[in-house]
């Protein structure tokens, strides 16, 4: 079943792929072709039911895109990835996601196999439904969560931000980014040691995360002592106000570890995307530029 809502050229490209599926049809239970940005199923060899649904994440009993989007990882890193999911029909599936390219157009093919009773998941076969969900979430969270701070990591940024940009453009809604850097963090490590430094990062991340109110707003550790906040449907003025709340909030943190108490400040850059013709890398560059301007101007401030 090819989704005919897509342009004629895309349908032709997908049909070329379909004509070459015989070699794997007998290996996998389901095969589908995904647009990783829109999360739409362009093709499914299941005409009815879960795997033919328009949104790929619906199969996994989710109302919104997966935190660990395997299709997005496949496109971003140009590699084949595997993960497990628990579906709405009560079965557990292993998904192999790979790139297939025809006439310089890239598609993501998901090869899906029911692994109940195969021994692959023997350690959870005796668990109830809630325990299975928790087990799978724990394993998949390891891919997109930062181990130290327990917020999202750089990989999640790479997967999620392009999708938010696309939705922003399609819906004509602003998308605001805040990039945050802890001032003089190296001095904290050098003076108090890495235990205090790690404690500072964890408490800093927890404070930012606690200030996010909407489900579609999220924060991630960009790298080192830098954190990214993404606010959907939030304009520049609102984002600047929120960034200032973050700046003041982290300054008021009581950070005490190993009988050492410190105060931290942060420099913040704000950038709002309004559908302009820029890519993922460019939007990061623009918010990064504003953050470094805040540092140049003396730190402990926000620049938009």
GROMACS .gro file of C-alpha atoms in nm:
model
  304
    1UNK     CA    1   0.000   0.000   0.000
    2UNK     CA    2   0.168   0.320  -0.118
    3UNK     CA    3   0.045   0.647   0.033
    4UNK     CA    4  -0.071   0.848  -0.267
    5UNK     CA    5  -0.068   1.178  -0.077
    6UNK     CA    6   0.300   1.209  -0.168
    7UNK     CA    7   0.423   1.364  -0.492
    8UNK     CA    8   0.437   1.154  -0.806
    9UNK     CA    9   0.816   1.132  -0.809
   10UNK     CA   10   0.825   0.997  -0.455
   11UNK     CA   11   0.567   0.733  -0.542
   12UNK     CA   12   0.781   0.626  -0.839
   13UNK     CA   13   1.090   0.601  -0.619
   14UNK     CA   14   0.905   0.393  -0.361
   15UNK     CA   15   0.775   0.161  -0.631
   16UNK     CA   16   1.133   0.097  -0.744
   17UNK     CA   17   1.212  -0.015  -0.390
   18UNK     CA   18   0.903  -0.235  -0.375
   19UNK     CA   19   1.007  -0.420  -0.688
   20UNK     CA   20   1.326  -0.530  -0.509
   21UNK     CA   21   1.183  -0.655  -0.179
   22UNK     CA   22   1.155  -1.024  -0.266
   23UNK     CA   23   1.490  -1.106  -0.107
   24UNK     CA   24   1.372  -1.000   0.240
   25UNK     CA   25   0.996  -1.061   0.227
   26UNK     CA   26   1.034  -1.408   0.379
   27UNK     CA   27   1.267  -1.293   0.658
   28UNK     CA   28   1.056  -1.021   0.817
   29UNK     CA   29   0.692  -1.013   0.921
   30UNK     CA   30   0.638  -0.652   0.815
   31UNK     CA   31   0.815  -0.404   0.591
   32UNK     CA   32   0.740  -0.034   0.572
   33UNK     CA   33   0.898   0.278   0.427
   34UNK     CA   34   0.904   0.589   0.645
   35UNK     CA   35   0.949   0.959   0.589
   36UNK     CA   36   1.164   1.026   0.900
   37UNK     CA   37   1.079   1.396   0.924
   38UNK     CA   38   0.701   1.378   0.889
   39UNK     CA   39   0.679   1.032   1.055
   40UNK     CA   40   0.442   0.924   0.776
   41UNK     CA   41   0.427   0.570   0.643
   42UNK     CA   42   0.482   0.592   0.267
   43UNK     CA   43   0.440   0.218   0.221
   44UNK     CA   44   0.346  -0.083   0.428
   45UNK     CA   45   0.310  -0.443   0.309
   46UNK     CA   46   0.030  -0.480   0.565
   47UNK     CA   47  -0.285  -0.343   0.404
   48UNK     CA   48  -0.488  -0.317   0.722
   49UNK     CA   49  -0.412  -0.278   1.090
   50UNK     CA   50  -0.137  -0.128   1.301
   51UNK     CA   51   0.145  -0.120   1.051
   52UNK     CA   52  -0.053   0.050   0.775
   53UNK     CA   53  -0.143   0.351   0.992
   54UNK     CA   54  -0.047   0.693   0.858
   55UNK     CA   55   0.180   0.780   1.154
   56UNK     CA   56   0.459   0.532   1.226
   57UNK     CA   57   0.459   0.590   1.603
   58UNK     CA   58   0.091   0.494   1.636
   59UNK     CA   59   0.196   0.130   1.602
   60UNK     CA   60   0.388   0.156   1.930
   61UNK     CA   61   0.087   0.289   2.124
   62UNK     CA   62   0.219   0.646   2.131
   63UNK     CA   63   0.031   0.969   2.072
   64UNK     CA   64   0.343   1.157   1.964
   65UNK     CA   65   0.680   1.086   1.804
   66UNK     CA   66   0.912   0.838   1.974
   67UNK     CA   67   1.181   0.987   2.198
   68UNK     CA   68   1.428   0.747   2.038
   69UNK     CA   69   1.332   0.784   1.671
   70UNK     CA   70   1.514   0.506   1.493
   71UNK     CA   71   1.424   0.640   1.147
   72UNK     CA   72   1.578   0.978   1.229
   73UNK     CA   73   1.894   0.816   1.363
   74UNK     CA   74   1.923   0.612   1.045
   75UNK     CA   75   1.911   0.919   0.822
   76UNK     CA   76   2.130   1.132   1.046
   77UNK     CA   77   2.410   0.880   1.093
   78UNK     CA   78   2.369   0.691   0.765
   79UNK     CA   79   2.378   0.359   0.951
   80UNK     CA   80   2.153   0.066   1.025
   81UNK     CA   81   2.001   0.061   1.374
   82UNK     CA   82   1.798  -0.187   1.573
   83UNK     CA   83   1.559  -0.142   1.866
   84UNK     CA   84   1.268  -0.322   2.026
   85UNK     CA   85   0.913  -0.192   2.074
   86UNK     CA   86   0.592  -0.312   2.237
   87UNK     CA   87   0.295  -0.269   2.005
   88UNK     CA   88  -0.072  -0.201   2.052
   89UNK     CA   89  -0.153  -0.562   1.960
   90UNK     CA   90   0.040  -0.690   2.263
   91UNK     CA   91   0.339  -0.827   2.072
   92UNK     CA   92   0.704  -0.732   2.096
   93UNK     CA   93   0.886  -0.644   1.775
   94UNK     CA   94   1.244  -0.596   1.671
   95UNK     CA   95   1.285  -0.312   1.420
   96UNK     CA   96   1.580  -0.295   1.185
   97UNK     CA   97   1.599   0.049   1.027
   98UNK     CA   98   1.814   0.107   0.723
   99UNK     CA   99   1.863   0.359   0.441
  100UNK     CA  100   1.773   0.276   0.087
  101UNK     CA  101   1.862   0.526  -0.184
  102UNK     CA  102   1.715   0.551  -0.535
  103UNK     CA  103   1.802   0.826  -0.781
  104UNK     CA  104   1.975   1.027  -0.505
  105UNK     CA  105   1.665   1.020  -0.285
  106UNK     CA  106   1.696   0.861   0.058
  107UNK     CA  107   1.424   0.656   0.221
  108UNK     CA  108   1.413   0.474   0.554
  109UNK     CA  109   1.306   0.112   0.538
  110UNK     CA  110   1.188  -0.054   0.859
  111UNK     CA  111   1.213  -0.433   0.867
  112UNK     CA  112   0.994  -0.556   1.151
  113UNK     CA  113   0.988  -0.900   1.313
  114UNK     CA  114   0.772  -1.036   1.592
  115UNK     CA  115   1.017  -1.174   1.849
  116UNK     CA  116   0.773  -1.316   2.105
  117UNK     CA  117   0.875  -1.673   2.174
  118UNK     CA  118   1.207  -1.650   1.989
  119UNK     CA  119   1.428  -1.638   2.298
  120UNK     CA  120   1.552  -1.289   2.214
  121UNK     CA  121   1.336  -1.145   2.491
  122UNK     CA  122   1.324  -1.447   2.719
  123UNK     CA  123   1.414  -1.229   3.018
  124UNK     CA  124   1.084  -1.040   3.000
  125UNK     CA  125   0.840  -1.303   2.873
  126UNK     CA  126   0.710  -1.361   3.226
  127UNK     CA  127   0.650  -0.991   3.294
  128UNK     CA  128   0.315  -0.815   3.275
  129UNK     CA  129   0.235  -0.541   3.025
  130UNK     CA  130   0.346  -0.252   3.248
  131UNK     CA  131   0.673  -0.426   3.331
  132UNK     CA  132   0.740  -0.490   2.962
  133UNK     CA  133   0.685  -0.122   2.877
  134UNK     CA  134   0.919  -0.018   3.158
  135UNK     CA  135   1.184  -0.269   3.051
  136UNK     CA  136   1.180  -0.154   2.687
  137UNK     CA  137   1.174   0.213   2.784
  138UNK     CA  138   1.475   0.161   3.010
  139UNK     CA  139   1.674   0.000   2.730
  140UNK     CA  140   1.579   0.259   2.469
  141UNK     CA  141   1.630   0.551   2.709
  142UNK     CA  142   1.995   0.455   2.731
  143UNK     CA  143   2.029   0.568   2.370
  144UNK     CA  144   1.882   0.919   2.408
  145UNK     CA  145   1.937   1.007   2.774
  146UNK     CA  146   2.251   1.165   2.919
  147UNK     CA  147   2.387   0.923   3.176
  148UNK     CA  148   2.503   1.189   3.422
  149UNK     CA  149   2.213   1.438   3.420
  150UNK     CA  150   1.929   1.207   3.310
  151UNK     CA  151   1.800   1.462   3.060
  152UNK     CA  152   1.820   1.417   2.684
  153UNK     CA  153   2.157   1.395   2.510
  154UNK     CA  154   2.313   1.529   2.189
  155UNK     CA  155   2.176   1.240   1.986
  156UNK     CA  156   1.822   1.333   2.087
  157UNK     CA  157   1.885   1.691   1.972
  158UNK     CA  158   1.996   1.559   1.633
  159UNK     CA  159   1.681   1.348   1.602
  160UNK     CA  160   1.416   1.577   1.748
  161UNK     CA  161   1.513   1.933   1.652
  162UNK     CA  162   1.477   1.882   1.272
  163UNK     CA  163   1.127   1.742   1.332
  164UNK     CA  164   1.030   2.040   1.548
  165UNK     CA  165   1.166   2.275   1.279
  166UNK     CA  166   0.956   2.102   1.013
  167UNK     CA  167   0.641   2.119   1.227
  168UNK     CA  168   0.711   2.484   1.301
  169UNK     CA  169   0.733   2.562   0.931
  170UNK     CA  170   0.429   2.357   0.829
  171UNK     CA  171   0.210   2.504   1.105
  172UNK     CA  172   0.351   2.857   1.078
  173UNK     CA  173   0.433   2.861   1.450
  174UNK     CA  174   0.751   3.000   1.610
  175UNK     CA  175   1.015   2.768   1.752
  176UNK     CA  176   1.251   2.914   2.011
  177UNK     CA  177   1.587   2.779   2.123
  178UNK     CA  178   1.781   2.870   2.436
  179UNK     CA  179   2.145   2.765   2.463
  180UNK     CA  180   2.286   2.782   2.816
  181UNK     CA  181   2.647   2.768   2.930
  182UNK     CA  182   2.756   2.749   3.295
  183UNK     CA  183   3.002   3.033   3.351
  184UNK     CA  184   3.359   2.940   3.452
  185UNK     CA  185   3.273   2.572   3.487
  186UNK     CA  186   3.635   2.468   3.441
  187UNK     CA  187   3.721   2.676   3.747
  188UNK     CA  188   3.464   2.477   3.949
  189UNK     CA  189   3.626   2.148   3.846
  190UNK     CA  190   3.978   2.276   3.909
  191UNK     CA  191   3.893   2.427   4.248
  192UNK     CA  192   3.652   2.175   4.396
  193UNK     CA  193   3.711   1.857   4.195
  194UNK     CA  194   3.506   1.658   3.949
  195UNK     CA  195   3.267   1.518   4.209
  196UNK     CA  196   3.145   1.869   4.283
  197UNK     CA  197   3.152   1.947   3.912
  198UNK     CA  198   2.930   1.649   3.831
  199UNK     CA  199   2.696   1.739   4.115
  200UNK     CA  200   2.670   2.092   3.974
  201UNK     CA  201   2.580   1.962   3.627
  202UNK     CA  202   2.311   1.731   3.767
  203UNK     CA  203   2.150   1.998   3.982
  204UNK     CA  204   2.172   2.255   3.704
  205UNK     CA  205   2.001   2.019   3.459
  206UNK     CA  206   1.735   1.925   3.712
  207UNK     CA  207   1.653   2.290   3.775
  208UNK     CA  208   1.610   2.366   3.404
  209UNK     CA  209   1.403   2.055   3.347
  210UNK     CA  210   1.173   2.137   3.640
  211UNK     CA  211   1.091   2.474   3.484
  212UNK     CA  212   0.953   2.326   3.161
  213UNK     CA  213   0.577   2.315   3.171
  214UNK     CA  214   0.461   2.179   2.836
  215UNK     CA  215   0.501   1.824   2.709
  216UNK     CA  216   0.640   1.942   2.375
  217UNK     CA  217   0.910   2.158   2.533
  218UNK     CA  218   1.230   1.978   2.615
  219UNK     CA  219   1.587   2.021   2.729
  220UNK     CA  220   1.905   1.831   2.652
  221UNK     CA  221   2.271   1.837   2.743
  222UNK     CA  222   2.436   1.980   2.434
  223UNK     CA  223   2.786   1.897   2.551
  224UNK     CA  224   3.008   1.955   2.853
  225UNK     CA  225   2.848   2.235   3.054
  226UNK     CA  226   2.613   2.349   2.775
  227UNK     CA  227   2.240   2.281   2.769
  228UNK     CA  228   1.975   2.337   2.502
  229UNK     CA  229   1.610   2.421   2.568
  230UNK     CA  230   1.359   2.396   2.283
  231UNK     CA  231   1.024   2.573   2.315
  232UNK     CA  232   0.751   2.496   2.061
  233UNK     CA  233   0.505   2.771   1.964
  234UNK     CA  234   0.692   3.028   2.175
  235UNK     CA  235   0.792   3.362   2.023
  236UNK     CA  236   1.115   3.553   2.081
  237UNK     CA  237   0.978   3.781   2.351
  238UNK     CA  238   0.832   3.490   2.548
  239UNK     CA  239   1.152   3.288   2.505
  240UNK     CA  240   1.365   3.576   2.632
  241UNK     CA  241   1.143   3.611   2.941
  242UNK     CA  242   1.172   3.238   3.006
  243UNK     CA  243   1.549   3.245   2.954
  244UNK     CA  244   1.577   3.518   3.216
  245UNK     CA  245   1.373   3.306   3.455
  246UNK     CA  246   1.620   3.022   3.400
  247UNK     CA  247   1.918   3.253   3.455
  248UNK     CA  248   1.779   3.384   3.782
  249UNK     CA  249   1.661   3.040   3.889
  250UNK     CA  250   2.002   2.873   3.856
  251UNK     CA  251   2.170   3.167   4.034
  252UNK     CA  252   1.946   3.102   4.333
  253UNK     CA  253   2.034   2.733   4.348
  254UNK     CA  254   2.189   2.613   4.673
  255UNK     CA  255   2.469   2.391   4.548
  256UNK     CA  256   2.639   2.212   4.836
  257UNK     CA  257   2.839   1.892   4.797
  258UNK     CA  258   3.111   1.742   5.020
  259UNK     CA  259   3.079   2.037   5.260
  260UNK     CA  260   3.149   2.279   4.974
  261UNK     CA  261   2.885   2.532   4.872
  262UNK     CA  262   2.911   2.731   4.551
  263UNK     CA  263   2.712   2.978   4.344
  264UNK     CA  264   2.690   2.945   3.969
  265UNK     CA  265   2.587   3.185   3.696
  266UNK     CA  266   2.501   3.114   3.334
  267UNK     CA  267   2.518   3.284   2.995
  268UNK     CA  268   2.220   3.229   2.767
  269UNK     CA  269   2.155   3.279   2.397
  270UNK     CA  270   1.805   3.291   2.249
  271UNK     CA  271   1.708   3.239   1.887
  272UNK     CA  272   1.359   3.207   1.738
  273UNK     CA  273   1.294   3.018   1.416
  274UNK     CA  274   1.006   3.157   1.209
  275UNK     CA  275   1.015   2.930   0.906
  276UNK     CA  276   1.316   3.087   0.735
  277UNK     CA  277   1.512   2.877   0.488
  278UNK     CA  278   1.783   2.745   0.719
  279UNK     CA  279   1.881   2.395   0.822
  280UNK     CA  280   1.942   2.221   1.153
  281UNK     CA  281   2.311   2.317   1.171
  282UNK     CA  282   2.241   2.683   1.098
  283UNK     CA  283   1.978   2.724   1.370
  284UNK     CA  284   2.228   2.582   1.621
  285UNK     CA  285   2.495   2.822   1.493
  286UNK     CA  286   2.265   3.121   1.543
  287UNK     CA  287   2.166   3.042   1.899
  288UNK     CA  288   2.528   2.953   1.975
  289UNK     CA  289   2.640   3.294   1.845
  290UNK     CA  290   2.398   3.470   2.080
  291UNK     CA  291   2.515   3.263   2.374
  292UNK     CA  292   2.879   3.352   2.308
  293UNK     CA  293   2.782   3.717   2.279
  294UNK     CA  294   2.635   3.692   2.630
  295UNK     CA  295   2.970   3.556   2.752
  296UNK     CA  296   3.161   3.829   2.568
  297UNK     CA  297   2.950   4.098   2.731
  298UNK     CA  298   3.045   3.978   3.079
  299UNK     CA  299   2.848   3.655   3.141
  300UNK     CA  300   2.544   3.603   3.366
  301UNK     CA  301   2.313   3.751   3.104
  302UNK     CA  302   2.081   3.664   2.814
  303UNK     CA  303   2.125   3.776   2.453
  304UNK     CA  304   1.871   3.738   2.174
   0.00000   0.00000   0.00000
